[in-house]
CSV table of C-alpha atoms in Angstrom, one decimal:
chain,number,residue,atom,x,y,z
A,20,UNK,CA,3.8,-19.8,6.0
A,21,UNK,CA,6.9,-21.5,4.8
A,22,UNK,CA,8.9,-19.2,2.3
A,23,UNK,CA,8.6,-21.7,-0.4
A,24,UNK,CA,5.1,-21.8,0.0
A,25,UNK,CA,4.6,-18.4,-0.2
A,26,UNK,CA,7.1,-18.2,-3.4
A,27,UNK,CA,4.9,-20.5,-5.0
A,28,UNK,CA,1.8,-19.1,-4.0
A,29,UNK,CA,3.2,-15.5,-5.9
A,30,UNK,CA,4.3,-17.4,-8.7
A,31,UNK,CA,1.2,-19.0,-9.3
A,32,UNK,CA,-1.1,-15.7,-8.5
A,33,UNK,CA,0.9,-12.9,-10.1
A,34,UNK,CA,0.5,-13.4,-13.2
A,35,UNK,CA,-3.2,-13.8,-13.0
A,36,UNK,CA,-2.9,-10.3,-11.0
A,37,UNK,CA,-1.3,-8.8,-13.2
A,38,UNK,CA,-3.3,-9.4,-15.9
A,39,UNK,CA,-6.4,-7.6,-14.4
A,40,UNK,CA,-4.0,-4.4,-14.5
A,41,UNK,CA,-3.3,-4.7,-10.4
A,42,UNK,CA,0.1,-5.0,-8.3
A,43,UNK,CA,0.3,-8.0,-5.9
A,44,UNK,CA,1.4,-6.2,-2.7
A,45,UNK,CA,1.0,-9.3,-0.6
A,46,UNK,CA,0.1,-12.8,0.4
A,47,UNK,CA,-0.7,-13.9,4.0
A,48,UNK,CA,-1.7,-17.6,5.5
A,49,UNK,CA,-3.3,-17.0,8.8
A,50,UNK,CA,-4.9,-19.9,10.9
A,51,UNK,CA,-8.4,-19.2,12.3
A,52,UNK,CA,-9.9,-22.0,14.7
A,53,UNK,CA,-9.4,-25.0,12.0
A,54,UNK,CA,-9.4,-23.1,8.9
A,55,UNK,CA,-6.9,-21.4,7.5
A,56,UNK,CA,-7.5,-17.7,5.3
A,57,UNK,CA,-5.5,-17.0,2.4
A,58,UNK,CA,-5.2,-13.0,2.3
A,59,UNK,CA,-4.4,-11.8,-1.0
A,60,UNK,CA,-3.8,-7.9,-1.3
A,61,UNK,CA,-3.8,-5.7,-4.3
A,62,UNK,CA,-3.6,-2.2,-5.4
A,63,UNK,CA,-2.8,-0.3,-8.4
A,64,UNK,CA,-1.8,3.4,-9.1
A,65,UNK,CA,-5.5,4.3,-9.7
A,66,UNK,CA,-6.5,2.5,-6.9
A,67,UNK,CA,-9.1,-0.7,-6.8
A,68,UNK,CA,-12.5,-0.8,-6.7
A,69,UNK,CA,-14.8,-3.5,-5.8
A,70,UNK,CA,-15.3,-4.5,-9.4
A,71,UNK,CA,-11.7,-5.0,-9.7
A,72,UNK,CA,-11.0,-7.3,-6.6
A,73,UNK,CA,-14.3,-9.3,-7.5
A,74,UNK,CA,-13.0,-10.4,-10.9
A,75,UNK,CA,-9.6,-10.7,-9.2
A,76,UNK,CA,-11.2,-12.3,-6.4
A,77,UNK,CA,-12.7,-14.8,-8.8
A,78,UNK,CA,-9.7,-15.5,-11.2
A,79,UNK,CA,-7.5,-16.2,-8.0
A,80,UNK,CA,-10.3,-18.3,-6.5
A,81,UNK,CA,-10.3,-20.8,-9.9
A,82,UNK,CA,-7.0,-20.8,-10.3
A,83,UNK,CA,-6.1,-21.8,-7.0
A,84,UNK,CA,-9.3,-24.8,-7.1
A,85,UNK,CA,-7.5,-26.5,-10.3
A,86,UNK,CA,-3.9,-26.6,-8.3
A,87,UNK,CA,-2.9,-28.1,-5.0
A,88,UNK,CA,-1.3,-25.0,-4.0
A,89,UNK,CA,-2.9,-24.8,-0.3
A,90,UNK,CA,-3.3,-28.8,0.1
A,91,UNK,CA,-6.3,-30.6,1.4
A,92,UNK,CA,-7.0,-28.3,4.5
A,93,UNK,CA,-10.3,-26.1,3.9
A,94,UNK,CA,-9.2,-22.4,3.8
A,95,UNK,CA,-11.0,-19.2,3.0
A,96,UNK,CA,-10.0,-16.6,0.5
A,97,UNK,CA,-9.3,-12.8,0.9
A,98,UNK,CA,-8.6,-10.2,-1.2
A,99,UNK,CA,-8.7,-6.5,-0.5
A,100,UNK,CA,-6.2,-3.3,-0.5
A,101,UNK,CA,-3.7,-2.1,1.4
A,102,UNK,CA,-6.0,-0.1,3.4
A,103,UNK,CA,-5.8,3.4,4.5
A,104,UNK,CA,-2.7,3.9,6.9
A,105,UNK,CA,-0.8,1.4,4.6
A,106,UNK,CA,3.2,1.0,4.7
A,107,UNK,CA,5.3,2.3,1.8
A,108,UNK,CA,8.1,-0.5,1.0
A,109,UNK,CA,7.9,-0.1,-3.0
A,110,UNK,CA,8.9,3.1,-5.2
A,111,UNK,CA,5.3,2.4,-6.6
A,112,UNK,CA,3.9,3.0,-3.1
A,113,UNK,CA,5.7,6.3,-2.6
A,114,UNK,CA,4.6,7.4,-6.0
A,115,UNK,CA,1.1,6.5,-4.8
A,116,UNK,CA,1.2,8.5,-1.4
A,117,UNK,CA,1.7,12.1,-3.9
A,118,UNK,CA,-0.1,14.4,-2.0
A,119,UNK,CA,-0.7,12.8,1.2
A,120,UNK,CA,0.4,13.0,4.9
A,121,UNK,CA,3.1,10.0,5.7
A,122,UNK,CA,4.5,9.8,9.0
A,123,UNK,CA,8.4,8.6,8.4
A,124,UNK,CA,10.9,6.8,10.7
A,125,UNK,CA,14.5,7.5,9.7
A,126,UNK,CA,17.2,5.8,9.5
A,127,UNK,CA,19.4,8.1,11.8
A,128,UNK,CA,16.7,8.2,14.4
A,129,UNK,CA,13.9,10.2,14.6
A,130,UNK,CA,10.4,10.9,13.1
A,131,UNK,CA,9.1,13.3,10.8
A,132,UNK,CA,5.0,13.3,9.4
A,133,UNK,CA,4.8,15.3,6.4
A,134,UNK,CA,2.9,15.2,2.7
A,135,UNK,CA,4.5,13.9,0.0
A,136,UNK,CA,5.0,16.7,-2.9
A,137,UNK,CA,7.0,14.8,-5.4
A,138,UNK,CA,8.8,11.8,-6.1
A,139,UNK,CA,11.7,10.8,-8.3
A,140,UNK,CA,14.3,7.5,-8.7
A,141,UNK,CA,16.5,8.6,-6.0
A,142,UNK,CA,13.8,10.1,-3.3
A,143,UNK,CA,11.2,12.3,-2.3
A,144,UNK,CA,10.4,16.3,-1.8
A,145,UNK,CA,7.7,16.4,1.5
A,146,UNK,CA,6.1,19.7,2.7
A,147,UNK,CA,7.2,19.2,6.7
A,148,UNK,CA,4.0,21.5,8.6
A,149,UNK,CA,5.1,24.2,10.2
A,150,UNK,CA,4.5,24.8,14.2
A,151,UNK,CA,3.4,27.2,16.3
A,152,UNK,CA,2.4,29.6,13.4
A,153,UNK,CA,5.6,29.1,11.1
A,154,UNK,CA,5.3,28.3,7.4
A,155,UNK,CA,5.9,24.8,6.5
A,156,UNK,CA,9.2,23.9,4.5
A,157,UNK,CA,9.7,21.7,1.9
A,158,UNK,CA,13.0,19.4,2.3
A,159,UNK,CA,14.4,16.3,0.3
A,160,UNK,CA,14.5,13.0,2.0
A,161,UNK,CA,16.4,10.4,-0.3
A,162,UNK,CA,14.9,6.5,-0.5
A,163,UNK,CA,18.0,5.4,1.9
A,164,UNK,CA,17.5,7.8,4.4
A,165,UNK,CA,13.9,6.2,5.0
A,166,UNK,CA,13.8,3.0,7.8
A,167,UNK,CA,9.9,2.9,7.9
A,168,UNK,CA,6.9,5.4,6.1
A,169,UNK,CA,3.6,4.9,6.5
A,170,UNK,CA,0.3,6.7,5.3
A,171,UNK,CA,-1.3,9.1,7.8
A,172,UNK,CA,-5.1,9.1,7.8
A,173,UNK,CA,-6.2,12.9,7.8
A,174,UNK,CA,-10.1,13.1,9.2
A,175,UNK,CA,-10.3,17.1,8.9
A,176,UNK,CA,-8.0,18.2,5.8
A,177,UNK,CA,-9.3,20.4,3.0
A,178,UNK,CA,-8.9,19.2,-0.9
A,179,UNK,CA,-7.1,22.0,-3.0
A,180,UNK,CA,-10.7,22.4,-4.2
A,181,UNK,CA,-11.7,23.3,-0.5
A,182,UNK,CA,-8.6,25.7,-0.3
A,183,UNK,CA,-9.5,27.4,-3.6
A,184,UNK,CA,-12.9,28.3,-2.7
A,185,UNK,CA,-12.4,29.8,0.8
A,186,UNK,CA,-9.0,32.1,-1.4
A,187,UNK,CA,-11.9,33.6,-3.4
């Protein structure tokens, strides 16, 4: 997709995003066989459910019918969420992600997965695990000091709820 395309494609959506109380997080044209599928994906800091990307889905969907924004070639409309493992690029993301495992690439090298405890303008507090029966620390990793960070899924983690109940 041409960047001018895709300019005018956020131009033209945003707005109509935005006004259903989401974040447009991206906009995608792939090619499948002759059509072409316009992925559209949205999220917001309490989430959205399918309610929320069916109005969205529908707003986008006349919008786009009354302008010539993807030409005379048949395409097919999509619009979800990030998903579960999803990348953090945006502050919003980060602030998102409180409480959850994130596995981060540095920008000095390196890895490090931990869970997001707070988050402020400048960067982040993360609980890092500890290993081989250690307690886990808490450290301060600062926005610049982060190349890549994505969401971790976690199939076997305990809610504070969880924790609570098995304390008393």
């Amino acid at each position: 997709m041409s960047t001018t395309q895709s300019e005018r494609l956020r131009e033209l959506l945003e707005p109509l995003v935005t006004s259903q109380g989401l974040d447009l997080e991206e906009i995608a044209i792939d090619s499948v066989g002759r059509k072409r599928v316009l992925r559209v994906v949205v999220d917001s800091d309490s989430g959205a459910d399918l309610d929320a990307i069916a109005d969205v889905s529908r707003a986008l969907s006349a919008k786009l019918d009354e302008t010539d924004a993807m030409g005379d070639t048949a395409y097919d409309l999509e619009v979800g969420t990030p998903g579960a493992e999803r990348s953090l690029t945006e502050h919003r993301h980060f602030v998102r992600a409180v409480d959850r495992l994130v596995k981060f690439q540095l920008t000095e090298g390196g890895e490090l997965v931990a869970r997001i405890l707070a988050v402020d303008e400048e960067g982040l507090d993360a609980e890092v695990p500890g290993v081989k029966g250690r307690k886990a620390t808490t450290r301060r990793i600062a926005f610049p000091e982060i190349a890549k960070a994505r969401v971790q899924v976690e199939f076997n983690r305990k809610d504070k709820k969880d924790k609570e109940e098995e304390e008393a």
